[in-house]
Amino acid sequence: MIMQLKRYQQNAIDTLDKFLTLLKKMKPRHAFTEITDSLYNHEWFGDVPFVCIRIPTGGGKTLVGCKAVERIMETALQHKMDTGIVMWFVPSDSIKTQTLKKFRDQKDWHYETLNESFDTKFKIFSNEEALAISPEDVRNNLCIIVASLDAFRKDAS
């Protein structure tokens, strides 16, 4: 059974859909500005689309993220035919462990959401396991690499 999105989760996905639709007509900074009425940091992002979805703690960010990946793949990256690499960043190693568990458990609704979206053609990797991704994996699947920002903080110190 696929989890039904709550109203605020659906609103986040609907806003993402609007942004993705605008991207077909204009540069990311213009699409971003039209959706948010905020300035786009062109110095940092240039013409690379950048979005940040804010959901409160316990609000279902992982589920919204699964739906967001589906929408991005089917609209902005439809030419990839649901294959390639997605970097999924989480704030801590503990959240990384939880996310990997959810994505790998066939009884979990996060797995079911990905499975429904990508018809079992997805593979889940931790950042440590990502070194084993083969070209065939990328050609035939959506490879989702879950990495914590803690890993980058440790390397930087």
PDB file of C-alpha atoms in Angstrom:
ATOM      1  CA  MET A   1       0.000   0.000   0.000  1.00  0.00           C
ATOM      2  CA  ILE A   2       1.472   3.325  -1.082  1.00  0.00           C
ATOM      3  CA  MET A   3       1.362   6.075   1.505  1.00  0.00           C
ATOM      4  CA  GLN A   4      -1.022   8.951   0.741  1.00  0.00           C
ATOM      5  CA  LEU A   5       0.679  12.334   0.999  1.00  0.00           C
ATOM      6  CA  LYS A   6      -0.586  14.838   3.545  1.00  0.00           C
ATOM      7  CA  ARG A   7      -1.759  18.223   2.268  1.00  0.00           C
ATOM      8  CA  TYR A   8       1.501  20.088   3.075  1.00  0.00           C
ATOM      9  CA  GLN A   9       3.539  17.263   1.493  1.00  0.00           C
ATOM     10  CA  GLN A  10       1.403  17.388  -1.645  1.00  0.00           C
ATOM     11  CA  ASN A  11       1.763  21.191  -1.702  1.00  0.00           C
ATOM     12  CA  ALA A  12       5.560  20.780  -1.687  1.00  0.00           C
ATOM     13  CA  ILE A  13       5.360  18.334  -4.613  1.00  0.00           C
ATOM     14  CA  ASP A  14       2.942  20.623  -6.478  1.00  0.00           C
ATOM     15  CA  THR A  15       5.359  23.546  -6.062  1.00  0.00           C
ATOM     16  CA  LEU A  16       8.197  21.357  -7.341  1.00  0.00           C
ATOM     17  CA  ASP A  17       6.029  20.430 -10.344  1.00  0.00           C
ATOM     18  CA  LYS A  18       5.458  24.136 -11.093  1.00  0.00           C
ATOM     19  CA  PHE A  19       9.208  24.776 -10.902  1.00  0.00           C
ATOM     20  CA  LEU A  20       9.962  21.845 -13.213  1.00  0.00           C
ATOM     21  CA  THR A  21       7.351  23.073 -15.701  1.00  0.00           C
ATOM     22  CA  LEU A  22       8.848  26.570 -15.671  1.00  0.00           C
ATOM     23  CA  LEU A  23      12.324  25.094 -16.253  1.00  0.00           C
ATOM     24  CA  LYS A  24      11.157  23.973 -19.682  1.00  0.00           C
ATOM     25  CA  LYS A  25      10.507  27.628 -20.588  1.00  0.00           C
ATOM     26  CA  MET A  26      13.149  29.616 -18.712  1.00  0.00           C
ATOM     27  CA  LYS A  27      16.474  29.514 -16.883  1.00  0.00           C
ATOM     28  CA  PRO A  28      16.527  28.103 -13.340  1.00  0.00           C
ATOM     29  CA  ARG A  29      17.044  31.499 -11.699  1.00  0.00           C
ATOM     30  CA  HIS A  30      13.929  32.913 -13.378  1.00  0.00           C
ATOM     31  CA  ALA A  31      11.843  29.843 -12.536  1.00  0.00           C
ATOM     32  CA  PHE A  32      13.062  29.970  -8.921  1.00  0.00           C
ATOM     33  CA  THR A  33      12.265  33.671  -8.613  1.00  0.00           C
ATOM     34  CA  GLU A  34       8.810  33.224 -10.096  1.00  0.00           C
ATOM     35  CA  ILE A  35       7.952  30.425  -7.645  1.00  0.00           C
ATOM     36  CA  THR A  36       9.515  31.860  -4.487  1.00  0.00           C
ATOM     37  CA  ASP A  37       9.683  35.651  -4.956  1.00  0.00           C
ATOM     38  CA  SER A  38      13.228  35.246  -3.583  1.00  0.00           C
ATOM     39  CA  LEU A  39      16.583  35.883  -5.162  1.00  0.00           C
ATOM     40  CA  TYR A  40      18.355  32.924  -6.744  1.00  0.00           C
ATOM     41  CA  ASN A  41      22.014  32.606  -5.793  1.00  0.00           C
ATOM     42  CA  HIS A  42      23.322  32.630  -9.351  1.00  0.00           C
ATOM     43  CA  GLU A  43      26.950  32.926  -8.144  1.00  0.00           C
ATOM     44  CA  TRP A  44      26.668  29.528  -6.445  1.00  0.00           C
ATOM     45  CA  PHE A  45      24.367  27.656  -8.781  1.00  0.00           C
ATOM     46  CA  GLY A  46      24.728  29.301 -12.180  1.00  0.00           C
ATOM     47  CA  ASP A  47      22.243  27.700 -14.551  1.00  0.00           C
ATOM     48  CA  VAL A  48      21.989  24.462 -12.586  1.00  0.00           C
ATOM     49  CA  PRO A  49      18.494  23.969 -11.141  1.00  0.00           C
ATOM     50  CA  PHE A  50      18.546  24.018  -7.348  1.00  0.00           C
ATOM     51  CA  VAL A  51      15.633  23.369  -5.027  1.00  0.00           C
ATOM     52  CA  CYS A  52      15.264  22.917  -1.314  1.00  0.00           C
ATOM     53  CA  ILE A  53      12.092  21.433   0.107  1.00  0.00           C
ATOM     54  CA  ARG A  54      11.439  22.347   3.728  1.00  0.00           C
ATOM     55  CA  ILE A  55       9.384  19.930   5.774  1.00  0.00           C
ATOM     56  CA  PRO A  56       9.331  20.018   9.597  1.00  0.00           C
ATOM     57  CA  THR A  57      10.930  17.334  11.754  1.00  0.00           C
ATOM     58  CA  GLY A  58       8.798  14.207  11.615  1.00  0.00           C
ATOM     59  CA  GLY A  59       6.933  15.632   8.625  1.00  0.00           C
ATOM     60  CA  GLY A  60       7.820  12.930   6.115  1.00  0.00           C
ATOM     61  CA  LYS A  61      10.816  14.431   4.298  1.00  0.00           C
ATOM     62  CA  THR A  62      11.969  11.012   3.102  1.00  0.00           C
ATOM     63  CA  LEU A  63       8.601  10.213   1.556  1.00  0.00           C
ATOM     64  CA  VAL A  64       8.422  13.659  -0.071  1.00  0.00           C
ATOM     65  CA  GLY A  65      11.970  13.115  -1.329  1.00  0.00           C
ATOM     66  CA  CYS A  66      10.945   9.818  -2.944  1.00  0.00           C
ATOM     67  CA  LYS A  67       8.078  11.552  -4.739  1.00  0.00           C
ATOM     68  CA  ALA A  68      10.362  14.454  -5.703  1.00  0.00           C
ATOM     69  CA  VAL A  69      12.871  12.083  -7.324  1.00  0.00           C
ATOM     70  CA  GLU A  70      10.006  10.491  -9.252  1.00  0.00           C
ATOM     71  CA  ARG A  71       8.775  13.898 -10.497  1.00  0.00           C
ATOM     72  CA  ILE A  72      12.247  15.113 -11.452  1.00  0.00           C
ATOM     73  CA  MET A  73      12.991  11.916 -13.364  1.00  0.00           C
ATOM     74  CA  GLU A  74       9.676  11.955 -15.239  1.00  0.00           C
ATOM     75  CA  THR A  75       9.774  15.652 -16.181  1.00  0.00           C
ATOM     76  CA  ALA A  76      13.204  17.273 -16.223  1.00  0.00           C
ATOM     77  CA  LEU A  77      15.189  14.077 -16.780  1.00  0.00           C
ATOM     78  CA  GLN A  78      12.745  11.958 -18.789  1.00  0.00           C
ATOM     79  CA  HIS A  79      15.450  11.438 -21.432  1.00  0.00           C
ATOM     80  CA  LYS A  80      17.381   9.409 -18.823  1.00  0.00           C
ATOM     81  CA  MET A  81      14.579   6.802 -18.877  1.00  0.00           C
ATOM     82  CA  ASP A  82      14.727   6.381 -15.072  1.00  0.00           C
ATOM     83  CA  THR A  83      18.428   5.564 -15.037  1.00  0.00           C
ATOM     84  CA  GLY A  84      21.443   7.362 -13.632  1.00  0.00           C
ATOM     85  CA  ILE A  85      22.669   8.404 -10.213  1.00  0.00           C
ATOM     86  CA  VAL A  86      20.866  10.326  -7.491  1.00  0.00           C
ATOM     87  CA  MET A  87      22.843  11.701  -4.551  1.00  0.00           C
ATOM     88  CA  TRP A  88      20.587  11.661  -1.483  1.00  0.00           C
ATOM     89  CA  PHE A  89      22.115  13.723   1.319  1.00  0.00           C
ATOM     90  CA  VAL A  90      20.994  13.410   4.923  1.00  0.00           C
ATOM     91  CA  PRO A  91      22.219  15.453   7.902  1.00  0.00           C
ATOM     92  CA  SER A  92      23.754  12.698  10.026  1.00  0.00           C
ATOM     93  CA  ASP A  93      25.054   9.136  10.043  1.00  0.00           C
ATOM     94  CA  SER A  94      22.088   8.011  12.148  1.00  0.00           C
ATOM     95  CA  ILE A  95      19.598   9.390   9.593  1.00  0.00           C
ATOM     96  CA  LYS A  96      21.657   7.763   6.840  1.00  0.00           C
ATOM     97  CA  THR A  97      21.307   4.377   8.560  1.00  0.00           C
ATOM     98  CA  GLN A  98      17.534   4.898   8.962  1.00  0.00           C
ATOM     99  CA  THR A  99      17.122   5.987   5.323  1.00  0.00           C
ATOM    100  CA  LEU A 100      19.115   3.040   3.970  1.00  0.00           C
ATOM    101  CA  LYS A 101      16.993   0.676   6.079  1.00  0.00           C
ATOM    102  CA  LYS A 102      13.744   2.193   4.772  1.00  0.00           C
ATOM    103  CA  PHE A 103      14.879   2.088   1.142  1.00  0.00           C
ATOM    104  CA  ARG A 104      15.974  -1.543   1.377  1.00  0.00           C
ATOM    105  CA  ASP A 105      13.000  -2.944   3.311  1.00  0.00           C
ATOM    106  CA  GLN A 106      10.466  -4.261   0.787  1.00  0.00           C
ATOM    107  CA  LYS A 107       7.703  -3.891   3.389  1.00  0.00           C
ATOM    108  CA  ASP A 108       8.426  -0.208   4.042  1.00  0.00           C
ATOM    109  CA  TRP A 109       6.297   2.378   2.202  1.00  0.00           C
ATOM    110  CA  HIS A 110       9.433   4.296   1.119  1.00  0.00           C
ATOM    111  CA  TYR A 111      10.639   1.194  -0.716  1.00  0.00           C
ATOM    112  CA  GLU A 112       7.129   0.670  -2.105  1.00  0.00           C
ATOM    113  CA  THR A 113       7.021   4.274  -3.338  1.00  0.00           C
ATOM    114  CA  LEU A 114      10.348   3.896  -5.140  1.00  0.00           C
ATOM    115  CA  ASN A 115       9.297   0.499  -6.456  1.00  0.00           C
ATOM    116  CA  GLU A 116       6.039   1.884  -7.845  1.00  0.00           C
ATOM    117  CA  SER A 117       7.866   4.820  -9.421  1.00  0.00           C
ATOM    118  CA  PHE A 118      10.779   2.888 -10.914  1.00  0.00           C
ATOM    119  CA  ASP A 119       9.381  -0.630 -11.328  1.00  0.00           C
ATOM    120  CA  THR A 120      12.136  -2.366  -9.305  1.00  0.00           C
ATOM    121  CA  LYS A 121      14.781  -0.712 -11.505  1.00  0.00           C
ATOM    122  CA  PHE A 122      16.504   1.061  -8.647  1.00  0.00           C
ATOM    123  CA  LYS A 123      19.457   0.203  -6.455  1.00  0.00           C
ATOM    124  CA  ILE A 124      20.351   1.674  -3.105  1.00  0.00           C
ATOM    125  CA  PHE A 125      23.938   2.349  -2.034  1.00  0.00           C
ATOM    126  CA  SER A 126      25.602   3.979   0.926  1.00  0.00           C
ATOM    127  CA  ASN A 127      28.390   6.386  -0.004  1.00  0.00           C
ATOM    128  CA  GLU A 128      30.873   3.650   1.012  1.00  0.00           C
ATOM    129  CA  GLU A 129      29.177   1.128  -1.288  1.00  0.00           C
ATOM    130  CA  ALA A 130      29.037   3.606  -4.170  1.00  0.00           C
ATOM    131  CA  LEU A 131      32.562   2.647  -5.208  1.00  0.00           C
ATOM    132  CA  ALA A 132      31.132  -0.695  -6.343  1.00  0.00           C
ATOM    133  CA  ILE A 133      28.558   0.810  -8.724  1.00  0.00           C
ATOM    134  CA  SER A 134      29.153  -0.582 -12.195  1.00  0.00           C
ATOM    135  CA  PRO A 135      28.450   1.120 -15.526  1.00  0.00           C
ATOM    136  CA  GLU A 136      25.788  -1.555 -16.072  1.00  0.00           C
ATOM    137  CA  ASP A 137      24.107  -0.583 -12.778  1.00  0.00           C
ATOM    138  CA  VAL A 138      23.852   3.022 -13.990  1.00  0.00           C
ATOM    139  CA  ARG A 139      22.699   2.086 -17.497  1.00  0.00           C
ATOM    140  CA  ASN A 140      19.885  -0.150 -16.243  1.00  0.00           C
ATOM    141  CA  ASN A 141      18.797   1.365 -12.914  1.00  0.00           C
ATOM    142  CA  LEU A 142      18.323   4.493 -10.935  1.00  0.00           C
ATOM    143  CA  CYS A 143      21.198   4.259  -8.447  1.00  0.00           C
ATOM    144  CA  ILE A 144      20.444   6.170  -5.255  1.00  0.00           C
ATOM    145  CA  ILE A 145      23.494   6.921  -3.135  1.00  0.00           C
ATOM    146  CA  VAL A 146      22.630   7.869   0.443  1.00  0.00           C
ATOM    147  CA  ALA A 147      25.382   9.920   2.092  1.00  0.00           C
ATOM    148  CA  SER A 148      25.453  11.884   5.304  1.00  0.00           C
ATOM    149  CA  LEU A 149      26.780  15.387   5.557  1.00  0.00           C
ATOM    150  CA  ASP A 150      28.685  14.101   8.615  1.00  0.00           C
ATOM    151  CA  ALA A 151      30.974  12.242   6.195  1.00  0.00           C
ATOM    152  CA  PHE A 152      31.945  15.545   4.586  1.00  0.00           C
ATOM    153  CA  ARG A 153      32.387  17.281   7.923  1.00  0.00           C
ATOM    154  CA  LYS A 154      34.767  14.545   9.127  1.00  0.00           C
ATOM    155  CA  ASP A 155      36.887  14.825   5.984  1.00  0.00           C
ATOM    156  CA  ALA A 156      37.049  18.602   6.251  1.00  0.00           C
ATOM    157  CA  SER A 157      38.417  18.643   9.805  1.00  0.00           C
TER     158      SER A 157
END
